[in-house]
Amino acid sequence: MENKLKKVDLIFCKTCQDDIEVVKKALKRNPDDIINEIIDSGLKGRGGAGFPTGLKWKFAKAQPSDIKYVVCNADEGEPGTFKDREILDQVPTKVLAGMAICAYCIGAKEGFIYLRAEYNFMLNKLNQIVEEFNSKMKEVGLNFEIQIRSGAGAYVCGEESALFESIEGKRGEPRNKPPFPTVVGLFGKPTVINNVETFVYTAMINHLGAQRFKELGTQDSRGSKVFSVSGDTPKAGIYELELGMTVEDFVKEFGDGDTKAVQVGGASGHCVPRKKFENTIIGFEGIPTGGSMMLFNSSRSMYNVLKDYLEFFTEESCGQCTPCRVGCQQLLKGIEAVKRGERPASYLEELKKLAQTMRIAAKCGLGQSVANPFISIVDNFKEEIIY
Amino acid sequence: MSNYMVNLKINNIPVSVPEGTTILEAAKKLNFRIPTLCYHEDLSVAGNCRVCVVEQVGARLLQAACAIPASEGMEILTNSNKVRQARKHIIELLLSEHRADCTECYKNGNCELQDLAHEYGVNQHLFIDLARKRNYTIDRSSPSIIKDDSRCIRCQRCVRTCDELQGVSALAVAYKGEHQKISTFFEHPMFEVVCTNCGQCINRCPTGALIEKTYIDEVWDAINDPNKHVVVQTAPAVRIGLGEVLGYEPGERVTGKMVTALKLLGFDSVLDTDFTADLTIMEEGTELLTRLKKALVDKEKVALPMMTSCSPGWIKFQEHLFPNLLENLSTCKSPQQMFGALAKTYYAQKRGIDPKNIVSVSIMPCTAKKFEANRPEMRSSGYQDVDYVLTTRELGLMIKQAGIDFMKLPDSPYDNIMGESTGAAVIFGATGGVMEAALRTAYEIVTGREVPFRNLNITPVRGFEGIREATVKIEGCLPEWSFLEGVELKVAVAHGLANAKKLMQAVNDGILSYHFIEVMACPGGCLGGGGQPIPTNLEIRKKRAEAIYAEDEGMPLRKSHENPEIHLIYQDFLGKPLSHKSHELLHTHYIPRKRY
């Protein structure tokens, strides 16, 4: 059974590549070739949304602008996700190499790492590494400098346009889209913003070739991915796994024998109940994840799980748009009222309709994705919510 | 806007619009109104209330029509079931956070949220009432503005107004999530922050979260007190705005009806701020010429450019943000305060009334005037010079309360004394008007001839450009003014404090230099004041401006120095401009304030 689940050692391998050499190799290539190879590899963004990385770079390259930016999203705020911390701690130069290659491809001279406030413990070390890397880039002839910007603790700043606002010194609130970041990004300039892990894979693809990456995963979900496993599991931790496994495969490896549900993709992801383990693929053909996998066993109240998530969103909504700011509060107060018997069980149907409105009418991904846990938990664990 | 056209369909009807046009504007072209709350024509687009969401065929997400540009081949549905359900939900959500006791609300009947709730037939009780349980603050610290968070829908129009139009940012967004609110610097009370009391936020608040502090009841009490002699003055811009509250389209001149109504309300004497506007021109024009003489002849160090001082929002702005330029402000009080000081001195003497029994009320297009009347400097009559300041909106409400059928009223003339005025005074109500009135008089004092513009209309200082400049060459001076011969008088006009800020920075940095600058705090000048009827937009302000200039052209006298009552007051009471008595009653000083 275990062989169904392929563990991979690409990301954290410290001897597999010399990151400066990887950049040097890239500098000898035509940017279009690099971008085409990334497109060919099928790499999709590892932050959770899964936009094809090569296309993003291509769009940014096509923009006629003297100033462009490369931004690394290290605002790893999704509950249950802690893989970017490990990547930045263990193999930071792989991330920097990915950023440098991106800068070379799109024509950017400046890069930013937006580091979540809670990761400030690594700021000094990381600054030092970035400084060394910057001077190495000068040596190899790439005019590109990276700076680190520290977040201030808001979950919403992981949303790319809110992140830009935050770097610009403004209140971290998502912008209207379009225009998208590749057209109007940081400081109004064309910008590629990728997740920490995504940059590592771009460097890796440049080093090992698209073929090696494509050998892993499925049609829609190429390659491997780093997972943060937490909850009721004897093996909590960080694992790089090939994409395309079912939740069943995953639970066999990581469950404690009593797993009743897996929350795939963190608080903003979907809850998969035991009866759907077998038919649910972890990946873009099934349920995508930025890495968070939370296991719950039968001792857990799914009402409490949902309440916890909703409290989180009620607090972490930026508050600017109505569906998210008020919707989150209503979903939370709503299930509490149902639990206390102040509203009938049928009120859950009204709340699901509200969640649907939030999914299509909220301004950014935060408000849009609250419906994911809400509907999947209410639908699959209705009794636990009501009684 | 681009010349490139994009073709799309809205509700299955094809339409071509220039690239960059939003879905909202494109729909308007086809006469489909899409509801909005956070959108305002005067402001940047926020896209945060989400009431304007529309369906784009084939797209997973609904789109905010105010924020999303139309694109080629787009198919938009503005009224599908999906859209209606989402909109209804959004309005219901807003109501659940809103203290919706509409009958107690000052904005009842003029509330955009109320209108939408009615239009969409919402169920106010579908969701749990969040407003009742919350500890909302109602900030009544300011003499001008009440900020009631329990009615706030967080559309941030006020925040954008204060930042984009006024450059003040007294209001900003604080906290996040359920705690997100519109607040001030460290949540200090409105009275203690950089707020200029301009009231532009009130003009753009879709609900009753920002309203003026009303003094209607106090005024009724005064009117009904037989021992009080209640005088009322009306500012230039009220006569072209009041109609909008009482059933007229924007741009209607209702001067005569307004005077009749005020008499019917029971005011003992209905007088005109325009009289002291003319007086301001005499004092301020003389002050300018005196400063120029000191600079050019006596080579004294005097503060130039001189800046106008009629707009109390602008004064407080300067006190906060450019305290180093306070000497540049004319020392003239605003027409309201000149009137107040004279009502309890000159008027009281002439009419033989004990000033302690005079209650002085002013009707202003302005909320900052409420603050101004309360300034400790404004007691030169020995009493508070102006007791109560009402906005145009408050006067409209009083007329409604009295059951007066305003549209059917005959016209009446102002009472005397202090009721006579000229066209120069009327144009104080529009941006550039004080400048134009001052030039009409100053030029004639210096040269003995009329200002060399056709029909006295100094068009270069008119209009709605944020900052305007003009140069007037002085030629053929009278002997006593010969030092001005050939001088090119450089003037500038700014309206809206964000424009004033730009101009002040340029002046401060020495990039631009002028002799005389007019600033009005509000966009369009007083006609767009924070006490004027709601709604406001550029089109409405343009109509009000046309009415102001038409009023000017219709006046028999159009130059302040020709006002016979002005001659009378100098002859009988003040002596001459800048006399000792003038200084005592008509001039003031300013105080530096902190920057936040």
Short mmCIF file of N, CA and C in Angstrom, two decimals, chain A residues 102-223:
data_model
loop_
_atom_site.label_atom_id
_atom_site.label_comp_id
_atom_site.label_asym_id
_atom_site.label_seq_id
_atom_site.Cartn_x
_atom_site.Cartn_y
_atom_site.Cartn_z
N CYS A 102 13.74 34.21 -12.64
CA CYS A 102 12.52 34.93 -13.04
C CYS A 102 12.88 36.36 -13.45
N ALA A 103 13.69 37.02 -12.63
CA ALA A 103 14.08 38.41 -12.92
C ALA A 103 14.78 38.49 -14.27
N TYR A 104 15.67 37.54 -14.52
CA TYR A 104 16.38 37.49 -15.81
C TYR A 104 15.38 37.33 -16.96
N CYS A 105 14.40 36.45 -16.76
CA CYS A 105 13.44 36.17 -17.83
C CYS A 105 12.54 37.36 -18.13
N ILE A 106 12.03 38.01 -17.10
CA ILE A 106 11.04 39.07 -17.35
C ILE A 106 11.68 40.45 -17.45
N GLY A 107 12.95 40.57 -17.01
CA GLY A 107 13.62 41.87 -17.06
C GLY A 107 13.36 42.71 -15.84
N ALA A 108 13.46 42.10 -14.65
CA ALA A 108 13.28 42.84 -13.40
C ALA A 108 14.63 43.08 -12.75
N LYS A 109 14.74 44.20 -12.07
CA LYS A 109 15.99 44.51 -11.40
C LYS A 109 15.86 44.43 -9.88
N GLU A 110 14.62 44.42 -9.43
CA GLU A 110 14.41 44.38 -7.98
C GLU A 110 13.46 43.26 -7.60
N GLY A 111 13.77 42.64 -6.47
CA GLY A 111 12.90 41.59 -5.96
C GLY A 111 12.61 41.80 -4.50
N PHE A 112 11.46 41.31 -4.07
CA PHE A 112 11.08 41.42 -2.66
C PHE A 112 10.65 40.05 -2.14
N ILE A 113 11.07 39.76 -0.92
CA ILE A 113 10.48 38.62 -0.22
C ILE A 113 9.59 39.20 0.85
N TYR A 114 8.31 38.85 0.81
CA TYR A 114 7.38 39.33 1.83
C TYR A 114 7.25 38.23 2.87
N LEU A 115 7.90 38.45 3.99
CA LEU A 115 8.02 37.42 5.02
C LEU A 115 6.98 37.65 6.12
N ARG A 116 6.21 36.60 6.42
CA ARG A 116 5.15 36.81 7.43
C ARG A 116 5.78 37.19 8.78
N ALA A 117 5.07 38.03 9.51
CA ALA A 117 5.61 38.61 10.75
C ALA A 117 6.07 37.52 11.71
N GLU A 118 5.34 36.41 11.73
CA GLU A 118 5.66 35.34 12.68
C GLU A 118 6.99 34.65 12.35
N TYR A 119 7.50 34.88 11.15
CA TYR A 119 8.77 34.26 10.77
C TYR A 119 9.96 35.22 10.96
N ASN A 120 9.74 36.26 11.71
CA ASN A 120 10.82 37.24 11.89
C ASN A 120 12.03 36.65 12.62
N PHE A 121 11.81 35.50 13.28
CA PHE A 121 12.96 34.88 13.96
C PHE A 121 14.07 34.53 12.97
N MET A 122 13.72 34.34 11.71
CA MET A 122 14.76 33.99 10.73
C MET A 122 15.22 35.19 9.91
N LEU A 123 14.72 36.37 10.28
CA LEU A 123 14.97 37.55 9.46
C LEU A 123 16.47 37.89 9.34
N ASN A 124 17.17 37.86 10.47
CA ASN A 124 18.59 38.22 10.43
C ASN A 124 19.39 37.27 9.56
N LYS A 125 19.14 36.01 9.78
CA LYS A 125 19.87 35.00 9.02
C LYS A 125 19.55 35.14 7.52
N LEU A 126 18.26 35.33 7.26
CA LEU A 126 17.82 35.41 5.87
C LEU A 126 18.39 36.67 5.18
N ASN A 127 18.43 37.76 5.93
CA ASN A 127 18.98 38.99 5.39
C ASN A 127 20.43 38.80 4.96
N GLN A 128 21.15 38.08 5.81
CA GLN A 128 22.56 37.82 5.52
C GLN A 128 22.70 37.01 4.23
N ILE A 129 21.87 35.98 4.15
CA ILE A 129 21.93 35.10 2.97
C ILE A 129 21.56 35.89 1.70
N VAL A 130 20.55 36.74 1.84
CA VAL A 130 20.11 37.54 0.69
C VAL A 130 21.23 38.49 0.26
N GLU A 131 21.89 39.08 1.25
CA GLU A 131 22.99 40.01 0.94
C GLU A 131 24.11 39.31 0.17
N GLU A 132 24.48 38.15 0.68
CA GLU A 132 25.51 37.36 -0.03
C GLU A 132 25.07 37.03 -1.44
N PHE A 133 23.81 36.62 -1.53
CA PHE A 133 23.28 36.23 -2.84
C PHE A 133 23.31 37.43 -3.79
N ASN A 134 22.91 38.60 -3.28
CA ASN A 134 22.90 39.80 -4.11
C ASN A 134 24.29 40.09 -4.68
N SER A 135 25.31 39.93 -3.82
CA SER A 135 26.66 40.25 -4.33
C SER A 135 27.12 39.17 -5.33
N LYS A 136 26.69 37.95 -5.08
CA LYS A 136 27.00 36.89 -6.07
C LYS A 136 26.35 37.21 -7.42
N MET A 137 25.16 37.75 -7.37
CA MET A 137 24.46 38.07 -8.62
C MET A 137 25.24 39.14 -9.39
N LYS A 138 25.82 40.07 -8.64
CA LYS A 138 26.64 41.09 -9.28
C LYS A 138 27.81 40.43 -9.98
N GLU A 139 28.41 39.49 -9.26
CA GLU A 139 29.58 38.79 -9.83
C GLU A 139 29.23 38.05 -11.11
N VAL A 140 28.07 37.38 -11.11
CA VAL A 140 27.72 36.62 -12.31
C VAL A 140 27.11 37.52 -13.39
N GLY A 141 26.99 38.80 -13.08
CA GLY A 141 26.56 39.75 -14.11
C GLY A 141 25.07 39.92 -14.23
N LEU A 142 24.33 39.58 -13.16
CA LEU A 142 22.88 39.81 -13.21
C LEU A 142 22.55 41.02 -12.33
N ASN A 143 21.96 42.03 -12.95
CA ASN A 143 21.58 43.25 -12.24
C ASN A 143 20.24 43.02 -11.53
N PHE A 144 20.33 42.39 -10.37
CA PHE A 144 19.11 42.05 -9.64
C PHE A 144 19.39 42.02 -8.15
N GLU A 145 18.57 42.74 -7.41
CA GLU A 145 18.77 42.81 -5.97
C GLU A 145 17.49 42.49 -5.22
N ILE A 146 17.65 41.65 -4.21
CA ILE A 146 16.48 41.22 -3.44
C ILE A 146 16.48 41.92 -2.08
N GLN A 147 15.28 42.32 -1.65
CA GLN A 147 15.12 42.85 -0.29
C GLN A 147 14.04 42.05 0.41
N ILE A 148 14.09 42.06 1.74
CA ILE A 148 13.05 41.38 2.51
C ILE A 148 12.14 42.42 3.14
N ARG A 149 10.85 42.20 3.03
CA ARG A 149 9.88 43.05 3.72
C ARG A 149 9.11 42.19 4.71
N SER A 150 8.98 42.70 5.91
CA SER A 150 8.30 41.93 6.93
C SER A 150 6.82 42.29 6.99
N GLY A 151 5.98 41.28 7.09
CA GLY A 151 4.55 41.52 7.23
C GLY A 151 4.25 42.01 8.64
N ALA A 152 2.95 42.24 8.91
CA ALA A 152 2.60 42.73 10.25
C ALA A 152 1.56 41.84 10.90
N GLY A 153 1.34 40.67 10.33
CA GLY A 153 0.49 39.72 11.02
C GLY A 153 -0.90 39.53 10.45
N ALA A 154 -1.18 40.15 9.30
CA ALA A 154 -2.52 39.99 8.72
C ALA A 154 -2.52 38.86 7.70
N TYR A 155 -3.46 37.94 7.88
CA TYR A 155 -3.62 36.80 6.96
C TYR A 155 -3.89 37.28 5.54
N VAL A 156 -4.69 38.34 5.41
CA VAL A 156 -5.12 38.80 4.09
C VAL A 156 -3.93 39.27 3.24
N CYS A 157 -2.83 39.62 3.89
CA CYS A 157 -1.67 40.10 3.13
C CYS A 157 -0.99 38.97 2.35
N GLY A 158 -1.44 37.76 2.53
CA GLY A 158 -0.98 36.68 1.65
C GLY A 158 -1.66 36.76 0.29
N GLU A 159 -2.78 37.48 0.23
CA GLU A 159 -3.44 37.74 -1.05
C GLU A 159 -2.53 38.70 -1.81
N GLU A 160 -2.23 38.35 -3.07
CA GLU A 160 -1.13 39.04 -3.75
C GLU A 160 -1.28 40.57 -3.82
N SER A 161 -2.49 41.05 -4.12
CA SER A 161 -2.59 42.51 -4.27
C SER A 161 -2.58 43.21 -2.90
N ALA A 162 -3.10 42.53 -1.87
CA ALA A 162 -3.00 43.09 -0.52
C ALA A 162 -1.54 43.12 -0.08
N LEU A 163 -0.81 42.10 -0.50
CA LEU A 163 0.62 42.03 -0.20
C LEU A 163 1.36 43.22 -0.82
N PHE A 164 1.00 43.54 -2.07
CA PHE A 164 1.63 44.71 -2.73
C PHE A 164 1.34 45.98 -1.93
N GLU A 165 0.05 46.13 -1.56
CA GLU A 165 -0.33 47.33 -0.80
C GLU A 165 0.53 47.43 0.46
N SER A 166 0.71 46.28 1.11
CA SER A 166 1.47 46.26 2.36
C SER A 166 2.93 46.65 2.12
N ILE A 167 3.52 46.11 1.06
CA ILE A 167 4.92 46.49 0.75
C ILE A 167 4.99 47.98 0.46
N GLU A 168 3.97 48.50 -0.21
CA GLU A 168 3.95 49.92 -0.56
C GLU A 168 3.71 50.81 0.66
N GLY A 169 3.50 50.20 1.81
CA GLY A 169 3.33 50.97 3.04
C GLY A 169 1.89 51.35 3.32
N LYS A 170 0.97 50.73 2.59
CA LYS A 170 -0.44 51.05 2.80
C LYS A 170 -1.12 49.95 3.61
N ARG A 171 -2.38 50.19 3.89
CA ARG A 171 -3.17 49.19 4.57
C ARG A 171 -3.33 47.98 3.65
N GLY A 172 -3.13 46.80 4.19
CA GLY A 172 -3.17 45.59 3.36
C GLY A 172 -4.57 45.18 2.96
N GLU A 173 -5.05 45.76 1.87
CA GLU A 173 -6.39 45.43 1.38
C GLU A 173 -6.28 45.02 -0.08
N PRO A 174 -6.97 43.94 -0.46
CA PRO A 174 -6.91 43.49 -1.86
C PRO A 174 -7.43 44.56 -2.83
N ARG A 175 -6.86 44.52 -4.03
CA ARG A 175 -7.28 45.46 -5.08
C ARG A 175 -8.33 44.80 -5.97
N ASN A 176 -8.92 45.62 -6.81
CA ASN A 176 -9.82 45.08 -7.83
C ASN A 176 -9.01 44.41 -8.91
N LYS A 177 -9.54 43.28 -9.43
CA LYS A 177 -8.88 42.62 -10.55
C LYS A 177 -9.90 42.34 -11.63
N PRO A 178 -9.57 42.52 -12.93
CA PRO A 178 -8.32 43.06 -13.42
C PRO A 178 -8.12 44.53 -13.02
N PRO A 179 -6.93 45.07 -13.22
CA PRO A 179 -5.72 44.49 -13.82
C PRO A 179 -5.03 43.49 -12.88
N PHE A 180 -4.40 42.50 -13.48
CA PHE A 180 -3.69 41.49 -12.72
C PHE A 180 -2.24 41.94 -12.50
N PRO A 181 -1.57 41.29 -11.51
CA PRO A 181 -0.21 41.74 -11.16
C PRO A 181 0.78 41.76 -12.32
N THR A 182 0.64 40.85 -13.27
CA THR A 182 1.61 40.85 -14.37
C THR A 182 1.50 42.12 -15.21
N VAL A 183 0.37 42.81 -15.08
CA VAL A 183 0.19 44.08 -15.82
C VAL A 183 0.40 45.27 -14.88
N VAL A 184 -0.34 45.29 -13.79
CA VAL A 184 -0.20 46.36 -12.79
C VAL A 184 -0.01 45.69 -11.43
N GLY A 185 1.22 45.63 -11.00
CA GLY A 185 1.51 44.92 -9.74
C GLY A 185 2.06 45.84 -8.68
N LEU A 186 3.21 45.45 -8.15
CA LEU A 186 3.84 46.25 -7.10
C LEU A 186 4.22 47.63 -7.63
N PHE A 187 3.92 48.66 -6.86
CA PHE A 187 4.16 50.06 -7.25
C PHE A 187 3.62 50.33 -8.66
N GLY A 188 2.55 49.63 -9.01
CA GLY A 188 1.91 49.84 -10.31
C GLY A 188 2.66 49.27 -11.49
N LYS A 189 3.70 48.48 -11.24
CA LYS A 189 4.52 47.95 -12.34
C LYS A 189 4.26 46.46 -12.55
N PRO A 190 4.54 45.96 -13.76
CA PRO A 190 4.37 44.53 -14.01
C PRO A 190 5.18 43.70 -13.00
N THR A 191 4.53 42.70 -12.43
CA THR A 191 5.15 41.96 -11.33
C THR A 191 4.83 40.48 -11.44
N VAL A 192 5.84 39.66 -11.21
CA VAL A 192 5.57 38.25 -11.00
C VAL A 192 5.60 38.01 -9.50
N ILE A 193 4.51 37.48 -8.98
CA ILE A 193 4.51 37.08 -7.58
C ILE A 193 4.24 35.58 -7.53
N ASN A 194 5.17 34.86 -6.91
CA ASN A 194 5.04 33.41 -6.76
C ASN A 194 5.26 33.02 -5.31
N ASN A 195 4.74 31.86 -5.00
CA ASN A 195 4.95 31.27 -3.68
C ASN A 195 6.41 30.81 -3.55
N VAL A 196 6.88 30.72 -2.32
CA VAL A 196 8.24 30.27 -2.00
C VAL A 196 8.58 28.97 -2.73
N GLU A 197 7.69 28.01 -2.57
CA GLU A 197 7.93 26.68 -3.12
C GLU A 197 7.97 26.71 -4.65
N THR A 198 7.11 27.54 -5.24
CA THR A 198 7.07 27.63 -6.70
C THR A 198 8.43 28.06 -7.25
N PHE A 199 9.04 29.05 -6.60
CA PHE A 199 10.35 29.53 -7.08
C PHE A 199 11.38 28.40 -7.02
N VAL A 200 11.31 27.56 -5.98
CA VAL A 200 12.27 26.45 -5.89
C VAL A 200 12.10 25.51 -7.08
N TYR A 201 10.83 25.21 -7.41
CA TYR A 201 10.62 24.31 -8.55
C TYR A 201 11.08 24.92 -9.87
N THR A 202 10.92 26.24 -10.00
CA THR A 202 11.37 26.84 -11.27
C THR A 202 12.88 26.68 -11.41
N ALA A 203 13.60 26.87 -10.31
CA ALA A 203 15.06 26.71 -10.36
C ALA A 203 15.40 25.25 -10.67
N MET A 204 14.65 24.37 -10.07
CA MET A 204 14.89 22.94 -10.25
C MET A 204 14.64 22.50 -11.69
N ILE A 205 13.54 23.01 -12.25
CA ILE A 205 13.22 22.66 -13.64
C ILE A 205 14.33 23.17 -14.57
N ASN A 206 14.80 24.38 -14.26
CA ASN A 206 15.89 24.93 -15.06
C ASN A 206 17.14 24.06 -14.96
N HIS A 207 17.33 23.45 -13.81
CA HIS A 207 18.51 22.63 -13.56
C HIS A 207 18.36 21.22 -14.12
N LEU A 208 17.24 20.57 -13.79
CA LEU A 208 17.08 19.16 -14.17
C LEU A 208 16.31 18.97 -15.48
N GLY A 209 15.64 20.02 -15.92
CA GLY A 209 14.86 19.90 -17.14
C GLY A 209 13.41 19.58 -16.83
N ALA A 210 12.54 19.96 -17.75
CA ALA A 210 11.11 19.78 -17.54
C ALA A 210 10.74 18.30 -17.46
N GLN A 211 11.48 17.50 -18.19
CA GLN A 211 11.15 16.08 -18.28
C GLN A 211 11.11 15.41 -16.90
N ARG A 212 12.13 15.70 -16.12
CA ARG A 212 12.23 15.10 -14.78
C ARG A 212 11.00 15.46 -13.95
N PHE A 213 10.54 16.71 -14.09
CA PHE A 213 9.38 17.19 -13.34
C PHE A 213 8.10 16.53 -13.85
N LYS A 214 8.02 16.44 -15.17
CA LYS A 214 6.80 15.90 -15.77
C LYS A 214 6.60 14.42 -15.48
N GLU A 215 7.70 13.75 -15.19
CA GLU A 215 7.58 12.32 -14.89
C GLU A 215 6.72 12.10 -13.64
N LEU A 216 6.65 13.10 -12.81
CA LEU A 216 5.90 12.97 -11.57
C LEU A 216 4.50 13.56 -11.74
N GLY A 217 3.56 13.04 -10.96
CA GLY A 217 2.23 13.62 -10.92
C GLY A 217 1.32 13.13 -12.02
N THR A 218 0.26 13.90 -12.27
CA THR A 218 -0.76 13.52 -13.23
C THR A 218 -0.87 14.59 -14.31
N GLN A 219 -1.79 14.35 -15.23
CA GLN A 219 -2.03 15.27 -16.34
C GLN A 219 -2.24 16.72 -15.86
N ASP A 220 -3.13 16.88 -14.89
CA ASP A 220 -3.46 18.23 -14.41
C ASP A 220 -2.55 18.71 -13.29
N SER A 221 -1.90 17.79 -12.65
CA SER A 221 -1.09 18.15 -11.49
C SER A 221 0.30 17.55 -11.63
N ARG A 222 1.12 18.25 -12.38
CA ARG A 222 2.47 17.73 -12.62
C ARG A 222 3.36 17.95 -11.42
N GLY A 223 4.30 17.01 -11.23
CA GLY A 223 5.35 17.22 -10.26
C GLY A 223 5.00 16.76 -8.85
#
